[in-house]
CSV table of C-alpha atoms in Angstrom, one decimal:
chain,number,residue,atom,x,y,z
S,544,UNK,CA,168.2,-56.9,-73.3
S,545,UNK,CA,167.8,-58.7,-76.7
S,546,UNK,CA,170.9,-56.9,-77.9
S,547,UNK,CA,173.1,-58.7,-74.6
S,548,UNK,CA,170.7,-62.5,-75.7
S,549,UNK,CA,171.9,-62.0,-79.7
S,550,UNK,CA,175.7,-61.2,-78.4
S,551,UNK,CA,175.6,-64.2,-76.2
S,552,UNK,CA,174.0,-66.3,-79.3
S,553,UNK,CA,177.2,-65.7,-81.2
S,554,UNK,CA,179.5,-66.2,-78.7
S,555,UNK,CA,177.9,-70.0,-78.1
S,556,UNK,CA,177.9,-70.4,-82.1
S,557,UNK,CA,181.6,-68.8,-82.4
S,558,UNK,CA,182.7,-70.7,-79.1
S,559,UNK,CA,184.8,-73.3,-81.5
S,560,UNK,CA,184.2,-73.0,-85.3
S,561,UNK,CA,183.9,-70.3,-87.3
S,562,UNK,CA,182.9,-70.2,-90.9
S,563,UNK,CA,184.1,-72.0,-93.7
S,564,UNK,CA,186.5,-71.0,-95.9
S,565,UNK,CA,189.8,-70.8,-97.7
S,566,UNK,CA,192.4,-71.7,-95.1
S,567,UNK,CA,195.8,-69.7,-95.4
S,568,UNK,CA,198.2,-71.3,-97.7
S,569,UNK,CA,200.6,-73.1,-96.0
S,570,UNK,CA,203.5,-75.8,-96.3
S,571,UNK,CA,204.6,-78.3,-93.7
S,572,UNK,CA,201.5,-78.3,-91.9
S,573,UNK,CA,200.3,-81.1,-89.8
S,574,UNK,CA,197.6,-82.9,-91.1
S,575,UNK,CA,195.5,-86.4,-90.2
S,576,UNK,CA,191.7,-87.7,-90.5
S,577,UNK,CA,190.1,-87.5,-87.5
S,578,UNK,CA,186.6,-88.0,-86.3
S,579,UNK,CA,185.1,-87.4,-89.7
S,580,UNK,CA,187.5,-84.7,-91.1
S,581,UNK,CA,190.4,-83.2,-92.3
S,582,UNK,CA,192.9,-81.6,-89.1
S,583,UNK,CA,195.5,-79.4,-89.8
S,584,UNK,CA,197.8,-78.0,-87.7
S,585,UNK,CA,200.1,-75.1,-87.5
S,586,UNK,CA,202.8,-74.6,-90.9
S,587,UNK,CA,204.6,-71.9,-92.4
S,588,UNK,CA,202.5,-69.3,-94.4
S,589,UNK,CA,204.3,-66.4,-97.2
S,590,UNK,CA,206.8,-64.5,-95.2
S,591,UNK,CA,208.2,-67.8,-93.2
S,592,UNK,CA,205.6,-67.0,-90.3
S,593,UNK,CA,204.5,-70.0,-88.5
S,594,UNK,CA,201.3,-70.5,-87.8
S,595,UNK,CA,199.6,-71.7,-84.6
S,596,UNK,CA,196.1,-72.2,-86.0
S,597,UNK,CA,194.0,-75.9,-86.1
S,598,UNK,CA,191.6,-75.8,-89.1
S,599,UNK,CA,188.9,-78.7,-90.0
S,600,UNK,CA,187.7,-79.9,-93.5
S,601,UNK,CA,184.4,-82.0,-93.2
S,602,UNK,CA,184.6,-84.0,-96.3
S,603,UNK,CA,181.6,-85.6,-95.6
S,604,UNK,CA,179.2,-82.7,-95.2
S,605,UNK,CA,177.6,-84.5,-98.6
S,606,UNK,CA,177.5,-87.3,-100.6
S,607,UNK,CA,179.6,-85.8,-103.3
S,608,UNK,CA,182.0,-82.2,-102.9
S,609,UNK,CA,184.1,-81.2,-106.1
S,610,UNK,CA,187.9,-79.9,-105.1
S,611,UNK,CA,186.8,-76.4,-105.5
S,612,UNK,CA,184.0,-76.8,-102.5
S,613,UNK,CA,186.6,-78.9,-100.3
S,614,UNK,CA,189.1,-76.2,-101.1
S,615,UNK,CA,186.8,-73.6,-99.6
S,616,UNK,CA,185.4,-75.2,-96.8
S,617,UNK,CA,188.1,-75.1,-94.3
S,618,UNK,CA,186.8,-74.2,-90.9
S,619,UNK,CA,189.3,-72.6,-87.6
S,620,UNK,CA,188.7,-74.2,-84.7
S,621,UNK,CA,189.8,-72.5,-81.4
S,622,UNK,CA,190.9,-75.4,-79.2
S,623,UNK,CA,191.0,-75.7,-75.6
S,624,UNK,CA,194.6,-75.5,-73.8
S,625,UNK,CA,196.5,-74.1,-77.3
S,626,UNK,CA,199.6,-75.2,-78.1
S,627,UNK,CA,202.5,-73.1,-79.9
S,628,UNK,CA,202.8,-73.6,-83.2
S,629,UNK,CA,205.5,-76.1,-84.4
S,630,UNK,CA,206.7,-77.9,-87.6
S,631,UNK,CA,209.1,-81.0,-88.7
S,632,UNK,CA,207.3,-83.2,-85.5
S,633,UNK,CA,207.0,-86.7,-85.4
S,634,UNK,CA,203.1,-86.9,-85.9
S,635,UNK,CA,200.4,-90.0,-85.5
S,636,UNK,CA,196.3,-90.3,-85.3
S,637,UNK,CA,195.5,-93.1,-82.4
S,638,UNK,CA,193.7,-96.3,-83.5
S,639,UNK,CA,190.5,-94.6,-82.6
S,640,UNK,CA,191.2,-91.7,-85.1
S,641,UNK,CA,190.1,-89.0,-82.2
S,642,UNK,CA,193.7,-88.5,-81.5
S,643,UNK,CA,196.6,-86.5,-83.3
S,644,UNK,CA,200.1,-87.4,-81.3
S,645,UNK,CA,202.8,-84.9,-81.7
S,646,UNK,CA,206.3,-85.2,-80.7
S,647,UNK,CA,209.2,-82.8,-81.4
S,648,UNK,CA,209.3,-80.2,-83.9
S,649,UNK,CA,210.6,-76.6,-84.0
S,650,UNK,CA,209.3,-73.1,-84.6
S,651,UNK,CA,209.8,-70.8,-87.8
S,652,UNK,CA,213.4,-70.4,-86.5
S,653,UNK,CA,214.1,-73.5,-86.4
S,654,UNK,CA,214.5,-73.1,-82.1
S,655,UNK,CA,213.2,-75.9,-79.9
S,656,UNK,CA,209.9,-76.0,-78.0
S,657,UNK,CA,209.1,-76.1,-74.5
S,658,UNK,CA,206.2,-78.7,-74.2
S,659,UNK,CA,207.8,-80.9,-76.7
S,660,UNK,CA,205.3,-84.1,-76.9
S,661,UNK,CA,201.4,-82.5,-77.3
S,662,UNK,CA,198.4,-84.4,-78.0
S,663,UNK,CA,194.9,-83.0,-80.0
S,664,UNK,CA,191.8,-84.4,-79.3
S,665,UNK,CA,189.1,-83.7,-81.3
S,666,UNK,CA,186.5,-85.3,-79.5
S,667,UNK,CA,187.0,-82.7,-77.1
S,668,UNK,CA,188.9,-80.2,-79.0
S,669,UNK,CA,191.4,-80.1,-76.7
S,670,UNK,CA,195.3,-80.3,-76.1
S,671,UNK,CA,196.6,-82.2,-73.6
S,672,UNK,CA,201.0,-83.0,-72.9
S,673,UNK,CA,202.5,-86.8,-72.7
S,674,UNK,CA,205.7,-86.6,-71.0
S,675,UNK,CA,208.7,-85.4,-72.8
S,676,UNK,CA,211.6,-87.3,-73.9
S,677,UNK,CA,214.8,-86.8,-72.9
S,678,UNK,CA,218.3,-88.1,-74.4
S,679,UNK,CA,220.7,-87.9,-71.6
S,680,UNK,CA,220.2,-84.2,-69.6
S,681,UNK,CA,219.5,-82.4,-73.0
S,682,UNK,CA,216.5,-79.9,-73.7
S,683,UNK,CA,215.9,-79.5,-76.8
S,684,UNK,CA,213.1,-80.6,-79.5
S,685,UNK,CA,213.8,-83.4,-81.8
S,686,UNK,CA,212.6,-82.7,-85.2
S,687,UNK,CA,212.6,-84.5,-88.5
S,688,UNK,CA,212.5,-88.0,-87.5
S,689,UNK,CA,209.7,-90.3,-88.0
S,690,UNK,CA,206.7,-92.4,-85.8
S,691,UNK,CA,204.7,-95.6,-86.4
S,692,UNK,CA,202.5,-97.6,-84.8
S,693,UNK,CA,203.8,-101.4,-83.3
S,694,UNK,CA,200.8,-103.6,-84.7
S,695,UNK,CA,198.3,-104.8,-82.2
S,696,UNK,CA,200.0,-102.9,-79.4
S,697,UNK,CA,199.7,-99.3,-78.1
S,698,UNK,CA,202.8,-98.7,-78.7
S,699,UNK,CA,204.6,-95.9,-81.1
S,700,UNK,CA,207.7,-96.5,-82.3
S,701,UNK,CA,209.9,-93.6,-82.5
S,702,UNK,CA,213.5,-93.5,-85.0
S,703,UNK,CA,215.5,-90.6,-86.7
S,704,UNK,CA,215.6,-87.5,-86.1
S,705,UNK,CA,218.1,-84.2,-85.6
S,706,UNK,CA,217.9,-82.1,-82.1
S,707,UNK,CA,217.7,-78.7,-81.7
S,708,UNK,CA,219.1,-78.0,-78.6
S,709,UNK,CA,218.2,-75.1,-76.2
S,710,UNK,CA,221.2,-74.3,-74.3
S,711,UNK,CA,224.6,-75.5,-73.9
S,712,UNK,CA,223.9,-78.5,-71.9
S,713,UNK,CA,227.1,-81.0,-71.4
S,714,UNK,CA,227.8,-83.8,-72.0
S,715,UNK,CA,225.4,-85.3,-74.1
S,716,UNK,CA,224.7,-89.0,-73.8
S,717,UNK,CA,224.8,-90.9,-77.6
S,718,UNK,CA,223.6,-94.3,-78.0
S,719,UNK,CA,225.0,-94.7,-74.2
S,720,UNK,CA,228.1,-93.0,-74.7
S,721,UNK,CA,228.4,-89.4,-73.1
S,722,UNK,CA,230.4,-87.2,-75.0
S,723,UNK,CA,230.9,-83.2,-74.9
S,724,UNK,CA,230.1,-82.1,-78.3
S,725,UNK,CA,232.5,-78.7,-79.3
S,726,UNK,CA,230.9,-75.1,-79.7
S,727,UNK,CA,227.4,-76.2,-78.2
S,728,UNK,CA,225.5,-72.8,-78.4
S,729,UNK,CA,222.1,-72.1,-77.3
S,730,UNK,CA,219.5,-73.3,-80.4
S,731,UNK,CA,222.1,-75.2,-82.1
S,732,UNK,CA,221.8,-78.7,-84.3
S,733,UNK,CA,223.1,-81.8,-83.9
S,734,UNK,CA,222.1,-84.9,-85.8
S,735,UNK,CA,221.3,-87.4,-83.0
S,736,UNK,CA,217.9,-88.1,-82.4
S,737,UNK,CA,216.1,-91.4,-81.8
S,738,UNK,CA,218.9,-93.0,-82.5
S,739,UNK,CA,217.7,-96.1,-81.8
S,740,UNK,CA,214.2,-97.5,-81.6
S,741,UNK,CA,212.6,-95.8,-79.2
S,742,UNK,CA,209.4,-96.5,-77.9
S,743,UNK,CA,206.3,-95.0,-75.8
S,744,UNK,CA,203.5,-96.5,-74.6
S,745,UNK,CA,200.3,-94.4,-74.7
S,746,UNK,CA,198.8,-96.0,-71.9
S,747,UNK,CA,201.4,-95.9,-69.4
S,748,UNK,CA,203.2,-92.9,-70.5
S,749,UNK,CA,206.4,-94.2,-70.3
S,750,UNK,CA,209.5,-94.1,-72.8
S,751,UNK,CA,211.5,-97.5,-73.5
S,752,UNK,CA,214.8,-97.2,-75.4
S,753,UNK,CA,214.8,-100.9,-77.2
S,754,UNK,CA,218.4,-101.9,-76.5
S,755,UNK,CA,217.6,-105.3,-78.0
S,756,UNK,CA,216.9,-103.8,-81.4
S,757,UNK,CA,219.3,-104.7,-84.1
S,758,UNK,CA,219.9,-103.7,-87.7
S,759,UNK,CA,220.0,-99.4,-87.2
S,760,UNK,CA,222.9,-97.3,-87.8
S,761,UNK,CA,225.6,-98.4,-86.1
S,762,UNK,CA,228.4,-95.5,-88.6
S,763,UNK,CA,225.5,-92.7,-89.3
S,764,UNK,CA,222.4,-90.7,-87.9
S,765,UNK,CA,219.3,-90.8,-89.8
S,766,UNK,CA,216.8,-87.8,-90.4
S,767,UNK,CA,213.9,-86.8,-92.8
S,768,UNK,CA,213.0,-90.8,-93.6
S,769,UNK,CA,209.2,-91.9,-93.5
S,770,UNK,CA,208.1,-95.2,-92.2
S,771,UNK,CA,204.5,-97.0,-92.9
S,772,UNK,CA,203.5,-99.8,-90.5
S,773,UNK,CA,201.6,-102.8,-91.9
S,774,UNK,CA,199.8,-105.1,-89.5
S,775,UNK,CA,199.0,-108.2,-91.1
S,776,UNK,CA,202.7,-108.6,-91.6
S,777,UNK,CA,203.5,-107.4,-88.7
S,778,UNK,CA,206.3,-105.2,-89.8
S,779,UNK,CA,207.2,-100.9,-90.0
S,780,UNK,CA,208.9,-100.2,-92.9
S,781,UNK,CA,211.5,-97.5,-93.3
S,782,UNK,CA,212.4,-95.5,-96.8
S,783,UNK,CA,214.5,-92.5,-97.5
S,784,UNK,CA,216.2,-90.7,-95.3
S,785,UNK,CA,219.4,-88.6,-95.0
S,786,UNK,CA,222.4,-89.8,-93.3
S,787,UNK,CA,224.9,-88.2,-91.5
S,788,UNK,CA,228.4,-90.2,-90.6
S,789,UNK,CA,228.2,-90.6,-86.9
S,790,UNK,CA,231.8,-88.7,-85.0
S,791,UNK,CA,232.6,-88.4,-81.3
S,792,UNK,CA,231.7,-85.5,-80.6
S,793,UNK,CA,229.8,-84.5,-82.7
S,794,UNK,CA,230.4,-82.1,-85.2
S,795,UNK,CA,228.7,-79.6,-87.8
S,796,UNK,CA,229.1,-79.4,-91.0
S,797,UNK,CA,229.8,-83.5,-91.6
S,798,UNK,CA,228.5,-84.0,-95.7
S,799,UNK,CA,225.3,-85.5,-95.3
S,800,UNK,CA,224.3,-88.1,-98.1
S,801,UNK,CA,220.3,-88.3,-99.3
S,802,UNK,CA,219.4,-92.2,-99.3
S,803,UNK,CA,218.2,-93.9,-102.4
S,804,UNK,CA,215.1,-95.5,-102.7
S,805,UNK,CA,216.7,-98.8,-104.5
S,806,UNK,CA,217.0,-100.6,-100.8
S,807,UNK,CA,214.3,-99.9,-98.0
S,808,UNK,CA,214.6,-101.4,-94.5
S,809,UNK,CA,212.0,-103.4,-92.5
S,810,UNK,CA,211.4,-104.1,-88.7
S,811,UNK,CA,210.2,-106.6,-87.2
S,812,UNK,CA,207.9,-106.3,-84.4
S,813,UNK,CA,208.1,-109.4,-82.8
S,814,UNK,CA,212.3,-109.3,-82.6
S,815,UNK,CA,212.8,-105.6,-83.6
S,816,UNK,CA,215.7,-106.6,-86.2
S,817,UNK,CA,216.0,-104.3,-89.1
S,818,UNK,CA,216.2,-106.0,-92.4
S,819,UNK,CA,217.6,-104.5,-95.6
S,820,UNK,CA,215.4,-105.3,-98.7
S,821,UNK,CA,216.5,-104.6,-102.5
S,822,UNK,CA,214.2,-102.4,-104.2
S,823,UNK,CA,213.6,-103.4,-108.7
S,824,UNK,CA,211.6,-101.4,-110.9
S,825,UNK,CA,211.5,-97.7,-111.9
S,826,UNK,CA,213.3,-96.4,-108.8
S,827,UNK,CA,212.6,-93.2,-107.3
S,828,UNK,CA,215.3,-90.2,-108.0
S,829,UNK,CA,216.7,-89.0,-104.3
S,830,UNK,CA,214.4,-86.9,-102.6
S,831,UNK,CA,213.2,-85.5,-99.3
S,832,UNK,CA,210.1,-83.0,-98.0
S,833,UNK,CA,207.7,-86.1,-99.9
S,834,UNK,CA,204.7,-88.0,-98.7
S,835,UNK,CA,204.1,-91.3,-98.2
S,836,UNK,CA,200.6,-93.4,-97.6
S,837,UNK,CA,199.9,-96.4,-97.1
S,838,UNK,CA,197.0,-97.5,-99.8
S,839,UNK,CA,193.7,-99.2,-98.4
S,840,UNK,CA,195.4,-103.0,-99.8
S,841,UNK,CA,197.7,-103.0,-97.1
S,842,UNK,CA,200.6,-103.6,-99.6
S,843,UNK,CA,201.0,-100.8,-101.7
S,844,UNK,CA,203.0,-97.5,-100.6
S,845,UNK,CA,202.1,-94.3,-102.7
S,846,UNK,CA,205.2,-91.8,-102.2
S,847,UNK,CA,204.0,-88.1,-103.9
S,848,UNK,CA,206.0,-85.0,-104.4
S,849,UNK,CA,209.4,-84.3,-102.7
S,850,UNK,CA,212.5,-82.5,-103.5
S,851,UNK,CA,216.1,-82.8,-104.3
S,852,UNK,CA,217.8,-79.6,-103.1
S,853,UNK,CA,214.6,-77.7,-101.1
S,854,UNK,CA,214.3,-75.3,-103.9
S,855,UNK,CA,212.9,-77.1,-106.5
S,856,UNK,CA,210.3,-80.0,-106.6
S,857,UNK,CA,211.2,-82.8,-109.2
S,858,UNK,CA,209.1,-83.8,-112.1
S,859,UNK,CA,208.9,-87.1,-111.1
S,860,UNK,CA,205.6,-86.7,-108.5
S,861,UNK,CA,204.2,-89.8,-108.2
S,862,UNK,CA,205.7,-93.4,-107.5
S,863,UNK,CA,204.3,-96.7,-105.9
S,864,UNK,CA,205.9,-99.4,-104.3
S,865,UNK,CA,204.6,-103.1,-103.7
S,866,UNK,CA,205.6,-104.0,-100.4
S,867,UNK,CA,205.9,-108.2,-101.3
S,868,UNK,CA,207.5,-107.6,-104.4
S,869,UNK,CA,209.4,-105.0,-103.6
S,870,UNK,CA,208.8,-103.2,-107.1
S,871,UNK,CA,208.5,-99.5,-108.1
S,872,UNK,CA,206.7,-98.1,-110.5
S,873,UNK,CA,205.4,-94.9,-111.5
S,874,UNK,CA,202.0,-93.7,-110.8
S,875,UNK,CA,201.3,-92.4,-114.5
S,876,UNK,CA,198.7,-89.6,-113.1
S,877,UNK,CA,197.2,-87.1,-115.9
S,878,UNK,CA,196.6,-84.0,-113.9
S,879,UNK,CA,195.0,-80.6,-115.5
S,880,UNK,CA,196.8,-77.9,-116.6
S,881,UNK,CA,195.2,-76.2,-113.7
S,882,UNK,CA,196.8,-77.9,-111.0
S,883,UNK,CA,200.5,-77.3,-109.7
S,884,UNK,CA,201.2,-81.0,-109.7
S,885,UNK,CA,205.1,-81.1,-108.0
S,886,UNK,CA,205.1,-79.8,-104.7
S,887,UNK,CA,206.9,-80.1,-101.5
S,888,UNK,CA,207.0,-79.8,-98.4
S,889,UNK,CA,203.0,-81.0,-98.5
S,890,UNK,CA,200.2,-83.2,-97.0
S,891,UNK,CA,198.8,-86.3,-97.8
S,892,UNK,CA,195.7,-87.5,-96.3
S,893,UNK,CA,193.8,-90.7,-96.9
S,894,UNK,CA,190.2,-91.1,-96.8
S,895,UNK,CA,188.0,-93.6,-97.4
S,896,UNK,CA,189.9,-94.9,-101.3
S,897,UNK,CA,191.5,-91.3,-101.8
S,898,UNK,CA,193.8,-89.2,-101.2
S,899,UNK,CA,194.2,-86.1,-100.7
S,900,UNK,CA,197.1,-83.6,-101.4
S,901,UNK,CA,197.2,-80.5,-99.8
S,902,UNK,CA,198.8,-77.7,-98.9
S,903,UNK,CA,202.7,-77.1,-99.8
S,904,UNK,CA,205.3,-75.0,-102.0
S,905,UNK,CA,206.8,-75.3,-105.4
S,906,UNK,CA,210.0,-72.9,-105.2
S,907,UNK,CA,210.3,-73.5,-100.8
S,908,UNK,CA,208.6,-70.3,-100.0
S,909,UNK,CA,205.8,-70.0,-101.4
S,910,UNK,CA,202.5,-71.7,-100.2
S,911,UNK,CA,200.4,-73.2,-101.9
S,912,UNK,CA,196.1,-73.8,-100.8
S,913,UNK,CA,195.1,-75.6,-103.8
S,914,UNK,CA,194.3,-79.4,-103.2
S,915,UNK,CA,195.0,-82.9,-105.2
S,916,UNK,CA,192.3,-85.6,-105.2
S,917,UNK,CA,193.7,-89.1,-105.9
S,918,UNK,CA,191.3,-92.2,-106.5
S,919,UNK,CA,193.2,-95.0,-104.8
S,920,UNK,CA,190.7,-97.5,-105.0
S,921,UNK,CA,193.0,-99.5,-108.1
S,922,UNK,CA,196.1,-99.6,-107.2
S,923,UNK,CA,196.5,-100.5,-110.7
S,924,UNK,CA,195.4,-97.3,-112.0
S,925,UNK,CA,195.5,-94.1,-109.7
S,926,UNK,CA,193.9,-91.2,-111.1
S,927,UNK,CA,192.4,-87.8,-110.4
S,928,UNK,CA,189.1,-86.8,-109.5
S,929,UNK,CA,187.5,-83.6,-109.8
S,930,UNK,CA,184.9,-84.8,-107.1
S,931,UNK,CA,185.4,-86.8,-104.0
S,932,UNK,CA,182.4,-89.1,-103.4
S,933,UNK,CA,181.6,-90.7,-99.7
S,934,UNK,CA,180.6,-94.2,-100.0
S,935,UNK,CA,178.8,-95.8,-97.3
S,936,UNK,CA,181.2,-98.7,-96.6
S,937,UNK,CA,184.6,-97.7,-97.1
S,938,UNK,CA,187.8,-99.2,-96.6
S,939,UNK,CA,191.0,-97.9,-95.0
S,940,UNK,CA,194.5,-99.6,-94.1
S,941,UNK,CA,193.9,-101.9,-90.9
S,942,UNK,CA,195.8,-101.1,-87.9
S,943,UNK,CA,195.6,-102.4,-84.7
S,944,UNK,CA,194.0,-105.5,-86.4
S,945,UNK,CA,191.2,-103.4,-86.8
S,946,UNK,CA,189.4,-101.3,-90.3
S,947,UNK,CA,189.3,-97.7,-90.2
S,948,UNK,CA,185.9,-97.5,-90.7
S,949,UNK,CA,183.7,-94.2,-90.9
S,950,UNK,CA,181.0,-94.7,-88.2
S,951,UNK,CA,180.6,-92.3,-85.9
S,952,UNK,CA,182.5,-93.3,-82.2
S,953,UNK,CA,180.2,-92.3,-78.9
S,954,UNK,CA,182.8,-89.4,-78.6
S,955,UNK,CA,182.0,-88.1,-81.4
S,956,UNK,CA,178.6,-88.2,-81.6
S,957,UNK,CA,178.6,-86.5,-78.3
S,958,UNK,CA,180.0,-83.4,-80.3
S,959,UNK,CA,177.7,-83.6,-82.7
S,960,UNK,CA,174.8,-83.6,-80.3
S,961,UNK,CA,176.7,-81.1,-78.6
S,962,UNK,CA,176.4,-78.8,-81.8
S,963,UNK,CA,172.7,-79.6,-82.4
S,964,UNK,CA,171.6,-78.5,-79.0
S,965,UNK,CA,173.6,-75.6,-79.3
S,966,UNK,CA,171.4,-74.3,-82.6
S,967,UNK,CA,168.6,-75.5,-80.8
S,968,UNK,CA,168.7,-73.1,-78.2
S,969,UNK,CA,169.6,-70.9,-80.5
S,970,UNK,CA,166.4,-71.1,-82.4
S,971,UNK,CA,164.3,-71.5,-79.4
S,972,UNK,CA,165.8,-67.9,-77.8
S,973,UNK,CA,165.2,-66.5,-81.6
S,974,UNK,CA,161.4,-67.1,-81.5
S,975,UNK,CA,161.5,-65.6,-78.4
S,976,UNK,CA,163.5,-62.9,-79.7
S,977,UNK,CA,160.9,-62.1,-82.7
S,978,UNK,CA,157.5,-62.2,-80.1
């Protein structure tokens, strides 16, 4: 009898979590701050197998935690309703920051996925769908294309992207035009994606193509740009990129051309026009597979890592770019001989005034598990830290109108109450156990 009690204990302790430790080293994983912690989803481990596991970094389980503890303290969490693993998404937290919203990807083989838009909430840990979206009668997944959220709406604003399509489906519709590309074959590659802005409203659930929106690429597709979206000016701003001449039909093997960082575009939210801005300073080499975060001053983009060929990461690891100026400069980080500092295909976090680097390669097929931690608090002077220190009123970038701030929502304080009375009864049945 005690035996079946003490199984049943660790089922109800294992039900979710198990214990910390090194996660699996990774690249292109999925990562965002989320009730409290660190989420990362899926990515590709050694051997190009994906991966279809959620892990959890609590980065506030004390007041202060060097890299080596947060490097170690990785938990897997075994979510409700899993999801197929899946990398090169469009990916979002909600304003609330219980929600991760992911749309597109593809698996290890670069095929397209059957429940294309999935949401995690870790509130609940659960996943949940939205509904998919569709260009024309394709099915496919679109990959490598980028999401922000419209200020003070709840809105996300969809643009870029390639498809992978999963059959030979004819014809294909292209910014309104259909056409019957040549040599479709099942889990091929076209680079059409959101090729406009495209919209979806969380609460409704409903897509909007913006036919009203002015300023994107009229001559090429885009794919593999980032975008950052700044409230008080009320503005999403677009950088990198690669473009691909647009041809009717489409065809492969068009020369695609990387996109310098010398001009960046921004939209406006209140007319959706696309404006070109010219970029001065110590300009960013051509790159793609980077980062880029939006610092806690709301003006100031931090763009880390990248690559110029997918093989090789470039020296150059760390620029920032001052959104009213328009001015880049480099970071000027001093990092440890210890620490691989050029990566790739990586992920950048920010919490509280740091961030954190994570995950990635340095030569496109190895992982990496080590982690970066970046002081952000100065934009003026980023360094590294050796130890991440909560404070008790930190500041993140406003979205929404509103501070990311770290107190606990109802929802999750109903999982940590959840947890407690879990050990409780654990403890209670224990006592009972040892009369």
């Amino acid at each position: 009898m005690k035996s079946i009690i003490t199984s049943a204990l660790l089922l109800v302790l294992n039900a979710s979590y198990t214990l910390a430790a090194t996660a699996p080293a990774r690249h292109s994983s999925q990562c965002t701050f989320l009730v409290n912690k660190i989420f990362c989803f899926s990515g590709i481990a050694g051997g190009n197998i994906l991966l279809s596991d959620m892990i959890a970094l609590n980065v506030h389980a004390k007041n202060e935690m060097s890299a080596t503890e947060l490097t170690n303290g990785w938990d897997t969490i075994t979510p409700k309703n899993p999801v197929k693993g899946r990398i090169l998404g469009q990916g979002i937290h909600d304003a609330k920051r219980t929600k991760l919203y992911l749309e597109g990807g593809v698996d290890a083989n670069n095929s397209p996925l059957a429940d294309s838009f999935v949401v995690y909430d870790a509130a609940i840990n659960s996943w949940s769908t939205f509904p998919d979206y569709k260009i024309g009668n394709i099915s496919g997944s679109i990959y490598n294309g980028t999401v922000a959220v419209i200020p003070s709406t709840n809105k996300l604003a969809f643009y870029g992207g390639s498809t992978a399509l999963s059959g030979a489906v004819l014809p294909i519709s292209i910014d309104g035009t259909m056409v019957s590309p040549v040599g479709v074959m099942p889990h091929q590659h076209y680079p059409f994606g959101f090729n406009n802005l495209t919209l979806f409203d969380v609460g409704t659930q409903k897509w909007e193509h913006v036919s009203t929106a002015t300023g994107f690429g009229k001559d090429f597709f885009v794919e593999a740009l980032h975008s950052v979206s700044v409230p008080h000016s009320q503005m999403i701003y677009y950088l990198g990129g690669i473009h691909t001449p647009k041809m009717n039909p489409p065809k492969h093997g068009v020369k695609k051309t990387q996109v310098d960082f010398n001009t960046i575009n921004g939209l406006s939210v209140h007319n959706y026009a696309l404006t070109s801005f010219k970029c001065t300073g110590e300009i960013p080499t051509q790159r793609d597979h980077q980062t880029v975060t939006l610092l806690p001053d709301n003006n100031t983009v931090m763009m880390f890592g990248g690559s110029k060929d997918s093989r090789m990461p470039l020296p150059d690891n760390c620029h920032l770019l001052d959104l009213n100026s328009k001015v880049w400069r480099r970071c000027g980080l001093t990092l440890p001989n210890t620490i691989k500092p050029s990566r790739f295909k990586h992920s950048a976090v920010l919490v509280n005034n740091h961030v954190f680097i994570m995950f990635g390669t340095e030569d496109g097929s190895t992982p990496l598990t080590d982690m970066i931690i970046l002081d952000v608090s100065n934009v003026k002077q980023i360094k590294h830290v050796e130890q991440y220190k909560n404070t008790l009123s930190p500041s993140q970038p406003k979205q929404n109108g509103k501070g990311w701030g770290w107190k606990k929502s109802k929802s999750e304080s109903d999982v940590l109450y959840v947890t407690m009375v879990q050990y409780a009864v654990v403890l209670v049945v224990l006592s009972f156990l040892a009369v």
